[in-house]
Coordinates of C-alpha atoms (C1' of nucleotides) in Angstrom, one line a residue:
Chain A
M1 CA -1.5 -36.1 7.1
T2 CA -2.8 -35.5 10.6
D3 CA -4.6 -32.2 10.9
I4 CA -3.1 -31.2 14.2
S5 CA 0.3 -30.0 13.1
P6 CA 0.7 -26.3 13.7
L7 CA 2.0 -26.0 10.2
T8 CA -1.2 -27.4 8.6
H9 CA -2.7 -24.1 7.7
F10 CA 0.7 -22.9 6.3
V11 CA 1.0 -25.9 4.1
R12 CA -2.5 -25.6 2.9
K13 CA -1.9 -22.0 2.0
L14 CA 1.2 -22.9 0.0
N15 CA -0.7 -25.7 -1.6
G16 CA -3.2 -23.1 -2.8
H17 CA -0.4 -21.3 -4.6
V18 CA 1.3 -24.2 -6.3
D19 CA 0.6 -27.9 -6.6
L20 CA 2.7 -29.5 -3.9
S21 CA 3.5 -33.1 -4.2
D22 CA 3.0 -35.5 -1.3
E23 CA 6.7 -35.4 -0.6
D24 CA 6.7 -31.6 -0.6
R25 CA 3.9 -31.5 1.9
A26 CA 5.6 -34.1 4.1
M27 CA 8.9 -32.2 3.9
L28 CA 7.1 -29.0 5.0
L29 CA 5.1 -30.6 7.8
G30 CA 8.3 -32.3 9.0
L31 CA 10.1 -29.0 9.4
P32 CA 11.5 -28.6 12.9
Y33 CA 9.9 -25.8 14.7
S34 CA 9.5 -24.4 18.2
E35 CA 6.2 -23.0 19.3
R36 CA 5.8 -19.7 21.0
D37 CA 2.8 -18.0 22.5
V38 CA 2.6 -14.3 22.6
N39 CA 0.1 -11.8 24.1
A40 CA -2.0 -9.4 22.2
S41 CA 0.1 -6.5 20.8
A42 CA 3.4 -8.2 21.3
M43 CA 6.0 -6.8 19.0
L44 CA 7.5 -9.6 16.9
T45 CA 9.8 -7.7 14.7
R46 CA 10.9 -4.1 14.7
E47 CA 11.8 -2.0 11.7
G48 CA 15.6 -2.1 11.2
E49 CA 16.1 -5.4 12.9
A50 CA 17.5 -8.5 11.4
P51 CA 15.2 -11.4 12.4
G52 CA 17.0 -14.6 13.1
S53 CA 14.4 -17.2 12.3
C54 CA 11.2 -17.2 10.3
T55 CA 7.9 -17.1 11.9
I56 CA 4.6 -18.7 10.9
L57 CA 1.4 -17.6 12.4
V58 CA -0.4 -20.6 13.8
R59 CA -3.2 -19.1 15.8
G60 CA -4.5 -15.6 16.2
F61 CA -4.0 -12.5 14.1
A62 CA -1.0 -10.2 13.4
C63 CA -0.1 -7.2 11.2
R64 CA 2.7 -5.4 9.6
H65 CA 2.8 -1.7 10.2
K66 CA 4.8 1.4 9.7
L67 CA 4.9 4.8 11.5
A68 CA 4.8 8.2 10.0
L69 CA 6.7 11.1 11.5
N70 CA 3.8 12.4 13.6
G71 CA 3.3 9.0 15.1
N72 CA 0.4 8.0 12.8
R73 CA 0.3 4.3 12.3
Q74 CA -0.4 2.6 9.0
I75 CA -1.1 -1.1 8.9
V76 CA 0.3 -2.4 5.6
S77 CA -0.9 -6.0 5.9
L78 CA -3.1 -8.2 8.1
H79 CA -2.3 -11.8 8.8
I80 CA -4.4 -14.8 9.6
P81 CA -3.4 -18.3 10.7
G82 CA -1.2 -20.0 8.3
D83 CA 0.5 -16.8 7.0
P84 CA 4.3 -16.6 7.2
L85 CA 5.3 -13.4 8.9
D86 CA 8.8 -13.0 7.6
L87 CA 9.4 -15.2 4.7
Q88 CA 11.0 -12.2 3.0
H89 CA 13.9 -12.5 5.4
L90 CA 15.1 -15.5 3.6
Y91 CA 16.5 -12.9 1.2
L92 CA 16.5 -9.5 2.9
D93 CA 18.5 -8.9 6.0
C94 CA 16.8 -5.9 7.4
A95 CA 13.2 -5.5 8.3
D96 CA 11.5 -2.5 6.7
H97 CA 8.4 -2.6 8.9
N98 CA 7.2 -3.7 12.3
V99 CA 5.4 -6.9 12.9
Q100 CA 3.0 -7.1 15.8
A101 CA 0.5 -9.5 17.1
L102 CA -3.1 -8.2 17.2
T103 CA -4.5 -10.9 19.5
R104 CA -3.0 -13.6 21.6
A105 CA -1.2 -15.7 19.1
S106 CA 0.7 -18.9 18.6
L107 CA 3.8 -18.9 16.4
A108 CA 5.9 -21.6 14.9
M109 CA 9.5 -20.5 14.7
V110 CA 11.4 -22.2 11.9
S111 CA 15.1 -21.6 11.2
R112 CA 16.1 -19.8 8.1
G113 CA 18.5 -22.6 7.3
D114 CA 15.9 -25.3 7.4
L115 CA 13.6 -23.3 5.2
R116 CA 16.3 -22.6 2.7
R117 CA 17.1 -26.3 2.7
V118 CA 13.6 -27.5 1.8
A119 CA 13.5 -24.8 -0.8
Q120 CA 16.7 -26.1 -2.3
Q121 CA 15.5 -29.7 -2.2
S122 CA 12.2 -29.0 -4.0
A123 CA 11.9 -26.4 -6.7
T124 CA 8.1 -26.6 -6.1
I125 CA 8.6 -25.5 -2.6
A126 CA 10.9 -22.7 -3.6
Q127 CA 8.3 -21.6 -6.1
A128 CA 5.6 -21.7 -3.4
F129 CA 7.7 -19.4 -1.2
A130 CA 8.2 -17.0 -4.1
V131 CA 4.5 -17.0 -4.9
S132 CA 3.6 -16.4 -1.3
N133 CA 5.8 -13.3 -1.3
L134 CA 4.4 -12.2 -4.6
V135 CA 0.8 -12.6 -3.5
E136 CA 1.5 -10.5 -0.5
A137 CA 2.9 -7.9 -2.8
S138 CA -0.2 -8.1 -4.9
I139 CA -2.4 -7.6 -1.8
C140 CA -0.3 -4.6 -1.0
R141 CA -0.9 -3.0 -4.3
E142 CA -4.6 -3.5 -3.9
W143 CA -4.2 -1.7 -0.5
V144 CA -2.6 1.2 -2.2
L145 CA -5.6 1.5 -4.4
N146 CA -7.9 1.0 -1.5
V147 CA -6.4 3.7 0.7
G148 CA -5.6 6.0 -2.2
R149 CA -8.7 6.0 -4.3
R150 CA -11.7 4.7 -2.5
S151 CA -14.2 6.3 -0.1
A152 CA -14.3 5.4 3.6
R153 CA -17.2 3.1 3.1
Q154 CA -15.6 1.3 0.1
R155 CA -12.4 0.9 2.0
L156 CA -14.1 -0.9 4.8
A157 CA -16.3 -2.9 2.5
H158 CA -13.2 -4.0 0.6
L159 CA -11.3 -4.9 3.6
L160 CA -14.2 -7.0 4.9
C161 CA -14.4 -8.8 1.5
E162 CA -10.7 -9.5 1.5
L163 CA -10.5 -10.8 5.0
A164 CA -13.7 -12.9 4.6
T165 CA -12.3 -14.4 1.4
R166 CA -9.0 -15.3 3.0
L167 CA -10.6 -16.6 6.2
E168 CA -13.0 -18.7 4.1
R169 CA -10.2 -20.8 2.7
H170 CA -9.4 -21.9 6.2
G171 CA -13.0 -22.6 7.1
L172 CA -13.3 -19.6 9.3
V173 CA -16.5 -18.2 7.7
I174 CA -19.7 -19.9 8.5
E175 CA -22.9 -18.8 6.8
G176 CA -21.6 -15.4 6.1
C177 CA -20.5 -14.9 9.7
F178 CA -16.9 -14.4 10.8
E179 CA -14.9 -12.9 13.6
L180 CA -12.5 -10.1 13.1
P181 CA -10.8 -9.4 16.5
F182 CA -9.6 -6.0 15.5
S183 CA -10.4 -2.8 17.3
Q184 CA -11.9 0.0 15.3
E185 CA -8.7 1.9 15.7
Q186 CA -6.9 -1.0 14.1
L187 CA -9.4 -1.1 11.2
G188 CA -8.7 2.6 10.8
D189 CA -5.0 2.0 10.8
A190 CA -5.4 -0.5 8.0
T191 CA -7.7 1.7 5.9
G192 CA -6.1 5.1 6.5
M193 CA -9.0 6.4 8.6
T194 CA -9.6 7.5 12.2
A195 CA -11.3 5.2 14.6
V196 CA -14.1 7.6 15.0
H197 CA -14.8 7.6 11.3
V198 CA -14.6 3.8 11.2
N199 CA -17.2 3.7 13.8
R200 CA -19.6 6.0 12.0
T201 CA -19.0 4.3 8.6
L202 CA -19.6 0.8 10.0
G203 CA -22.7 2.2 11.6
F204 CA -24.0 3.6 8.3
M205 CA -23.2 0.3 6.5
E206 CA -25.2 -1.5 9.1
D207 CA -28.1 0.9 8.8
D208 CA -28.0 0.2 5.0
G209 CA -28.1 -3.6 5.6
L210 CA -24.7 -4.2 4.1
I211 CA -23.4 -5.9 7.3
S212 CA -24.6 -6.6 10.7
R213 CA -22.3 -6.7 13.8
K214 CA -22.3 -8.0 17.3
G215 CA -19.1 -7.0 19.1
R216 CA -16.4 -8.0 16.7
S217 CA -18.2 -10.6 14.8
Y218 CA -19.6 -9.7 11.5
E219 CA -22.4 -11.1 9.3
V220 CA -22.8 -10.3 5.6
P221 CA -26.4 -11.0 4.5
N222 CA -25.7 -10.3 0.9
W223 CA -22.2 -10.8 -0.4
T224 CA -23.0 -9.5 -3.9
A225 CA -24.1 -6.2 -2.4
L226 CA -21.0 -5.9 -0.3
K227 CA -18.7 -6.8 -3.2
D228 CA -20.4 -4.4 -5.5
E229 CA -20.2 -1.6 -2.9
A230 CA -16.4 -2.3 -2.5
G231 CA -15.6 -3.0 -6.1
F232 CA -14.1 -6.2 -4.9
D233 CA -12.5 -8.6 -7.4
P234 CA -10.6 -11.4 -5.8
L235 CA -8.2 -11.7 -8.8
Y236 CA -5.5 -10.0 -6.9
L237 CA -5.5 -12.8 -4.2
H238 CA -4.4 -15.2 -6.9
L239 CA -6.5 -18.0 -5.5
N240 CA -7.4 -19.4 -8.9
Q241 CA -5.4 -22.5 -8.3
Q242 CA -7.5 -24.2 -5.7
G243 CA -5.4 -26.4 -3.5
A244 CA -6.9 -29.5 -1.9
A245 CA -6.2 -30.9 1.5
A246 CA -2.8 -30.1 3.1
Chain B
M1 CA 31.7 -5.2 -20.0
T2 CA 30.8 -2.5 -22.5
D3 CA 28.5 0.1 -21.1
I4 CA 26.2 0.1 -24.1
S5 CA 24.1 -3.0 -23.5
P6 CA 20.5 -2.1 -22.9
L7 CA 20.6 -4.4 -19.9
T8 CA 23.4 -2.5 -18.2
H9 CA 21.1 -0.6 -15.9
F10 CA 19.2 -3.8 -15.0
V11 CA 22.3 -5.6 -14.1
R12 CA 23.6 -2.7 -12.1
K13 CA 20.3 -2.7 -10.2
L14 CA 20.5 -6.4 -9.5
N15 CA 24.1 -5.9 -8.4
G16 CA 22.9 -3.4 -5.9
H17 CA 20.8 -6.1 -4.3
V18 CA 23.3 -8.9 -4.1
D19 CA 26.9 -9.4 -5.0
L20 CA 27.0 -10.8 -8.5
S21 CA 30.1 -12.6 -9.6
D22 CA 31.7 -11.7 -12.9
E23 CA 30.2 -14.8 -14.5
D24 CA 26.7 -13.8 -13.2
R25 CA 27.0 -10.4 -14.8
A26 CA 28.2 -11.9 -18.0
M27 CA 25.4 -14.4 -18.0
L28 CA 22.8 -11.6 -17.5
L29 CA 24.3 -9.3 -20.0
G30 CA 24.4 -12.2 -22.5
L31 CA 20.7 -12.9 -22.2
P32 CA 19.0 -12.9 -25.6
Y33 CA 16.6 -10.0 -25.9
S34 CA 14.6 -8.2 -28.5
E35 CA 14.3 -4.4 -28.3
R36 CA 11.0 -2.7 -28.6
D37 CA 10.2 1.0 -28.6
V38 CA 6.8 2.2 -27.5
N39 CA 5.1 5.5 -27.4
A40 CA 4.0 7.4 -24.3
S41 CA 1.0 5.8 -22.5
A42 CA 1.4 2.6 -24.4
M43 CA -0.3 -0.3 -22.4
L44 CA 2.3 -3.0 -21.8
T45 CA 0.2 -5.4 -19.7
R46 CA -3.4 -5.5 -18.8
E47 CA -4.9 -6.8 -15.6
G48 CA -6.0 -10.4 -16.1
E49 CA -3.6 -11.1 -18.9
A50 CA -0.9 -13.7 -18.9
P51 CA 2.3 -12.0 -20.2
G52 CA 4.4 -14.2 -22.4
S53 CA 7.8 -12.7 -21.9
C54 CA 9.5 -10.6 -19.3
T55 CA 10.1 -6.9 -19.9
I56 CA 12.9 -4.7 -18.7
L57 CA 12.7 -1.0 -19.0
V58 CA 15.7 0.3 -20.8
R59 CA 14.8 3.9 -21.5
G60 CA 12.0 6.1 -20.3
F61 CA 9.5 5.7 -17.5
A62 CA 6.6 3.4 -16.8
C63 CA 4.1 2.6 -14.0
R64 CA 1.9 -0.1 -12.7
H65 CA -1.7 1.0 -12.0
K66 CA -5.1 -0.2 -11.0
L67 CA -8.6 1.2 -11.5
A68 CA -11.3 1.6 -8.9
L69 CA -15.0 1.1 -9.8
N70 CA -15.6 4.8 -10.6
G71 CA -12.7 4.9 -13.0
N72 CA -10.3 6.5 -10.5
R73 CA -6.8 5.4 -11.3
Q74 CA -4.2 4.6 -8.7
I75 CA -0.6 4.2 -9.7
V76 CA 0.9 1.6 -7.4
S77 CA 4.5 1.9 -8.6
L78 CA 6.8 4.0 -10.8
H79 CA 9.6 2.6 -12.8
I80 CA 12.9 4.0 -14.1
P81 CA 15.4 2.6 -16.5
G82 CA 16.8 -0.7 -15.4
D83 CA 13.6 -1.8 -13.6
P84 CA 12.1 -5.1 -14.6
L85 CA 8.4 -4.7 -15.3
D86 CA 7.1 -8.2 -14.9
L87 CA 9.7 -10.3 -13.1
Q88 CA 6.8 -11.5 -10.9
H89 CA 5.5 -13.4 -13.9
L90 CA 8.2 -15.9 -13.6
Y91 CA 6.0 -17.3 -10.9
L92 CA 2.5 -15.8 -11.3
D93 CA 0.4 -16.5 -14.4
C94 CA -2.1 -13.7 -14.2
A95 CA -1.3 -10.0 -14.1
D96 CA -3.1 -8.3 -11.1
H97 CA -2.5 -4.8 -12.4
N98 CA -1.9 -2.8 -15.6
V99 CA 1.6 -1.8 -16.8
Q100 CA 1.8 1.3 -18.9
A101 CA 4.6 3.5 -20.3
L102 CA 4.5 7.0 -19.1
T103 CA 6.9 8.4 -21.7
R104 CA 8.3 7.1 -24.9
A105 CA 10.3 4.1 -23.8
S106 CA 12.6 1.4 -24.9
L107 CA 12.0 -2.1 -23.6
A108 CA 14.2 -5.2 -23.6
M109 CA 12.0 -8.3 -24.0
V110 CA 13.5 -11.5 -22.5
S111 CA 11.9 -14.9 -22.6
R112 CA 10.7 -16.3 -19.4
G113 CA 12.5 -19.5 -20.2
D114 CA 15.8 -17.8 -20.6
L115 CA 15.4 -15.9 -17.3
R116 CA 14.4 -19.1 -15.5
R117 CA 17.5 -20.8 -17.0
V118 CA 20.0 -18.2 -15.6
A119 CA 18.2 -18.3 -12.3
Q120 CA 18.7 -22.1 -12.2
Q121 CA 22.3 -21.9 -13.2
S122 CA 23.2 -19.3 -10.6
A123 CA 21.7 -19.2 -7.1
T124 CA 23.0 -15.7 -6.8
I125 CA 21.0 -14.6 -9.8
A126 CA 17.9 -16.4 -8.5
Q127 CA 18.4 -14.5 -5.2
A128 CA 18.8 -11.2 -7.0
F129 CA 15.4 -11.8 -8.7
A130 CA 13.8 -12.6 -5.4
V131 CA 15.3 -9.5 -3.8
S132 CA 14.2 -7.4 -6.7
N133 CA 10.6 -8.5 -6.1
L134 CA 10.9 -8.1 -2.4
V135 CA 12.2 -4.6 -2.7
E136 CA 9.3 -3.7 -4.9
A137 CA 7.0 -5.0 -2.2
S138 CA 8.8 -2.9 0.4
I139 CA 8.4 0.2 -1.7
C140 CA 4.7 -0.7 -2.1
R141 CA 4.3 -0.9 1.7
E142 CA 5.9 2.5 2.0
W143 CA 3.4 3.8 -0.5
V144 CA 0.5 2.5 1.6
L145 CA 1.9 4.5 4.4
N146 CA 2.4 7.5 2.2
V147 CA -1.1 7.5 0.7
G148 CA -2.8 6.4 4.0
R149 CA -1.2 8.6 6.6
R150 CA 0.6 11.5 5.2
S151 CA -0.6 15.0 4.2
A152 CA -0.6 16.0 0.6
R153 CA 2.6 18.0 1.0
Q154 CA 4.3 15.1 2.7
R155 CA 3.2 12.7 0.1
L156 CA 4.7 14.7 -2.7
A157 CA 7.8 15.4 -0.8
H158 CA 8.2 11.7 -0.1
L159 CA 7.7 10.8 -3.7
L160 CA 10.3 13.3 -4.8
C161 CA 12.8 11.9 -2.3
E162 CA 12.2 8.4 -3.3
L163 CA 12.5 9.0 -7.0
A164 CA 15.5 11.2 -6.6
T165 CA 17.2 8.5 -4.5
R166 CA 16.4 5.8 -7.1
L167 CA 17.5 8.0 -10.0
E168 CA 20.7 9.0 -8.3
R169 CA 21.9 5.4 -8.4
H170 CA 21.8 5.6 -12.2
G171 CA 23.5 9.0 -12.3
L172 CA 20.3 10.8 -13.3
V173 CA 20.5 13.4 -10.5
I174 CA 23.0 16.2 -11.1
E175 CA 23.5 18.8 -8.4
G176 CA 20.1 18.3 -6.9
C177 CA 18.4 18.6 -10.3
F178 CA 16.5 15.8 -11.9
E179 CA 13.8 15.4 -14.5
L180 CA 10.5 13.8 -13.7
P181 CA 8.5 13.5 -17.0
F182 CA 5.2 13.0 -15.2
S183 CA 2.1 15.1 -15.6
Q184 CA 0.6 16.5 -12.5
E185 CA -2.3 14.1 -13.0
Q186 CA 0.1 11.2 -12.9
L187 CA 1.7 12.5 -9.8
G188 CA -1.8 12.7 -8.3
D189 CA -2.6 9.2 -9.3
A190 CA 0.6 8.1 -7.6
T191 CA -0.1 9.9 -4.4
G192 CA -3.9 9.6 -4.2
M193 CA -4.6 13.2 -4.9
T194 CA -6.2 15.2 -7.7
A195 CA -4.2 17.0 -10.3
V196 CA -5.5 20.3 -9.1
H197 CA -4.3 19.7 -5.6
V198 CA -0.9 18.5 -6.8
N199 CA -0.6 21.7 -8.6
R200 CA -1.4 23.8 -5.6
T201 CA 0.7 21.8 -3.3
L202 CA 3.8 21.9 -5.5
G203 CA 3.2 25.6 -5.7
F204 CA 3.2 26.0 -2.0
M205 CA 6.3 23.9 -1.7
E206 CA 8.0 26.1 -4.2
D207 CA 6.9 29.2 -2.3
D208 CA 8.4 27.8 0.8
G209 CA 11.7 27.1 -0.9
L210 CA 11.5 23.3 -0.6
I211 CA 11.8 22.8 -4.3
S212 CA 12.0 24.8 -7.5
R213 CA 10.6 23.8 -10.8
K214 CA 11.0 24.6 -14.5
G215 CA 8.5 22.5 -16.5
R216 CA 9.0 19.0 -15.4
S217 CA 12.5 19.3 -14.1
Y218 CA 12.9 19.7 -10.4
E219 CA 15.7 21.2 -8.2
V220 CA 16.0 20.5 -4.5
P221 CA 18.1 23.2 -2.8
N222 CA 18.1 21.5 0.6
W223 CA 17.8 17.8 0.7
T224 CA 17.7 17.7 4.5
A225 CA 14.7 20.1 4.5
L226 CA 12.8 18.0 2.0
K227 CA 13.5 14.7 3.7
D228 CA 12.5 16.2 7.1
E229 CA 9.3 17.5 5.6
A230 CA 8.6 14.0 4.1
G231 CA 9.8 11.9 6.9
F232 CA 11.9 10.1 4.3
D233 CA 14.1 7.3 5.5
P234 CA 15.7 5.3 2.6
L235 CA 15.8 2.1 4.7
Y236 CA 12.9 0.7 2.8
L237 CA 14.7 0.9 -0.5
H238 CA 17.2 -1.7 0.8
L239 CA 20.1 0.0 -0.9
N240 CA 22.5 -0.7 2.0
Q241 CA 24.5 -3.1 -0.1
Q242 CA 26.1 -0.8 -2.6
G243 CA 26.9 -2.6 -5.9
A244 CA 29.9 -1.5 -7.9
A245 CA 30.0 -1.3 -11.6
A246 CA 27.7 -3.5 -13.7
Chain C
dC1 C1' -1.5 30.1 -36.8
dG2 C1' -4.6 26.8 -34.5
dC3 C1' -5.5 22.8 -31.9
dC4 C1' -4.8 20.0 -28.0
dT5 C1' -3.0 19.0 -23.7
dA6 C1' -1.1 20.4 -19.4
dT7 C1' -0.8 23.8 -16.0
dT8 C1' -2.7 27.4 -13.2
dT9 C1' -6.1 29.8 -10.5
dG10 C1' -10.6 30.7 -8.3
dA11 C1' -15.0 29.5 -5.8
dT12 C1' -17.6 26.2 -3.5
dA13 C1' -18.9 21.9 -1.3
dG14 C1' -18.2 17.9 1.3
dC15 C1' -15.8 14.2 3.4
dC16 C1' -13.3 13.2 7.1
dG17 C1' -10.2 14.6 11.1
dT18 C1' -10.1 16.5 15.5
dC19 C1' -11.7 17.4 20.1
dA20 C1' -14.7 16.2 23.6
dA21 C1' -18.0 13.8 26.2
dC22 C1' -20.6 9.7 27.4
dC23 C1' -21.5 4.9 27.6
dG24 C1' -20.7 0.0 28.3
dG25 C1' -18.4 -4.2 29.4
dA26 C1' -14.3 -6.7 31.4
dG27 C1' -11.2 -7.1 34.8
dT28 C1' -9.5 -5.8 39.5
dG29 C1' -9.4 -5.1 44.2
dG30 C1' -11.7 -4.1 48.5
Chain D
dC1 C1' -20.9 -8.4 46.1
dC2 C1' -19.9 -3.9 44.8
dA3 C1' -16.9 0.1 43.6
dC4 C1' -13.3 1.4 40.7
dT5 C1' -10.7 1.6 36.6
dC6 C1' -9.6 1.1 31.9
dC7 C1' -10.2 0.3 27.3
dG8 C1' -13.1 0.4 23.4
dG9 C1' -17.2 1.8 21.3
dT10 C1' -20.5 5.5 20.4
dT11 C1' -22.3 10.1 19.5
dG12 C1' -22.1 15.2 18.8
dA13 C1' -20.1 19.7 17.3
dC14 C1' -16.8 21.9 14.6
dG15 C1' -13.1 22.9 11.4
dG16 C1' -9.9 22.0 7.7
dC17 C1' -8.0 19.6 4.0
dT18 C1' -9.0 18.2 -0.3
dA19 C1' -12.3 17.1 -4.2
dT20 C1' -15.1 19.1 -7.5
dC21 C1' -16.5 22.3 -11.0
dA22 C1' -15.2 25.9 -13.9
dA23 C1' -12.5 28.9 -16.6
dA24 C1' -8.3 31.1 -18.0
dT25 C1' -3.5 30.6 -19.4
dA26 C1' 0.5 28.5 -21.2
dG27 C1' 3.0 25.3 -24.0
dG28 C1' 3.9 21.8 -27.7
dC29 C1' 3.2 20.3 -32.3
dG30 C1' 1.1 20.0 -36.7

DNA sequence: CGCCTATTTGATAGCCGTCAACCGGAGTGG
DNA sequence: CCACTCCGGTTGACGGCTATCAAATAGGCG
């Protein structure tokens, strides 16, 4: 398979969940899609809407978020290239959260009908979709733990571990360095903290040598130390089944 | 269908997610199962295990929970009669959380093979399983918001609203009264608070007339007031599609 | 009646939110 | 080229919500 299809990362992700056959991969890579570029902070879905087609994040970062009464925002998941952004709408008609781009992003729009079709033609693909949704749910459970029962420093450490692990699978971590194009306010919205406290806490973590930062790129000199600090166990990411090339 | 099958509540719940045909309901109610009674706080699944069969909660209450490094526990979901407890293990091999009974409970154990079979025979049932998992994920997202961005009082108010709404569908709320057989420590584990603070906060809510309590039974004199306090919008429960009798 | 658990209440400490100000870089327009 | 603006990051002071520690009370079950 050529590596230039916008769906490559998506297929690679699915292949990490189940063992796709060559035909499965071909079928997925052959899905008709239209590309769409959006600016940073573009709203992709609003709570209560019924999205028409399914979106796959090709380039850039996005999040799901919900709002409390007082306007406080809570990010409930972060998404990297290759992540489907509304696979759940194959089965649910109404969006229960907002989806928003965090950076400039490229999207591949695939029709629900076409996705349903490939899922009907291949039980393995259907299972891959199911697993994708279930892994998202597992990550969400870990976030409840993160936000509910860990200190500010542990929350951030854990988030960094998770994102690094997920990015690594797409080759986006090089020698412990990776780029997280999130503002500190966004990091706070993901961890249930204020931007000010994110700033301070990252500063302390840097003082302690857990991380080093330059702008929004992060370097982790000692992964073991960071993971121990966070209590990070990648089990919940369900990556055990290593997929090969897409 | 007779109303005495242990699977009745389960089928009714699925029927609330999709429109099951009469044959679908008959197929589900005809699933072979073995019943099992467990004591309060019995562990049903442990993180890291690979459950053999699927469990449906027939009577009593249960929860999923995870532990932080320091031993702090976070309950990530609460379950009432009719809820499947490991439907996700039709697709995932490894449990990413613990499942534990909170009261004495009756379980219906169904083999993964049998469940897979009915899902293959009826696309509607397969969809119902998918929706069940997705609704659980939606509830989990709401919990992230709850724990991350709401005050202690709002968290408890929201939890009460959610549980009352879910219980109501099974006829377990009578004139604003319902029974929540959870200790205050468990309520704290679900909302990211300590038992002491749960106690105080419930006391203040009672002082303010939002709820009244006798032991572990709760009465809500004014639902609108409680929902306003919590910022409760039942959209995320995806109950729009009202199922009829099971 | 006695044990054990859950609930309740009090006192204290600390993490984190809030408010506010300042700084720095990127983009814009004169 | 420089001034201006804006947004994000940084730092400080202060307060409040909630955790922690501790002890007393109540309730369930043998």
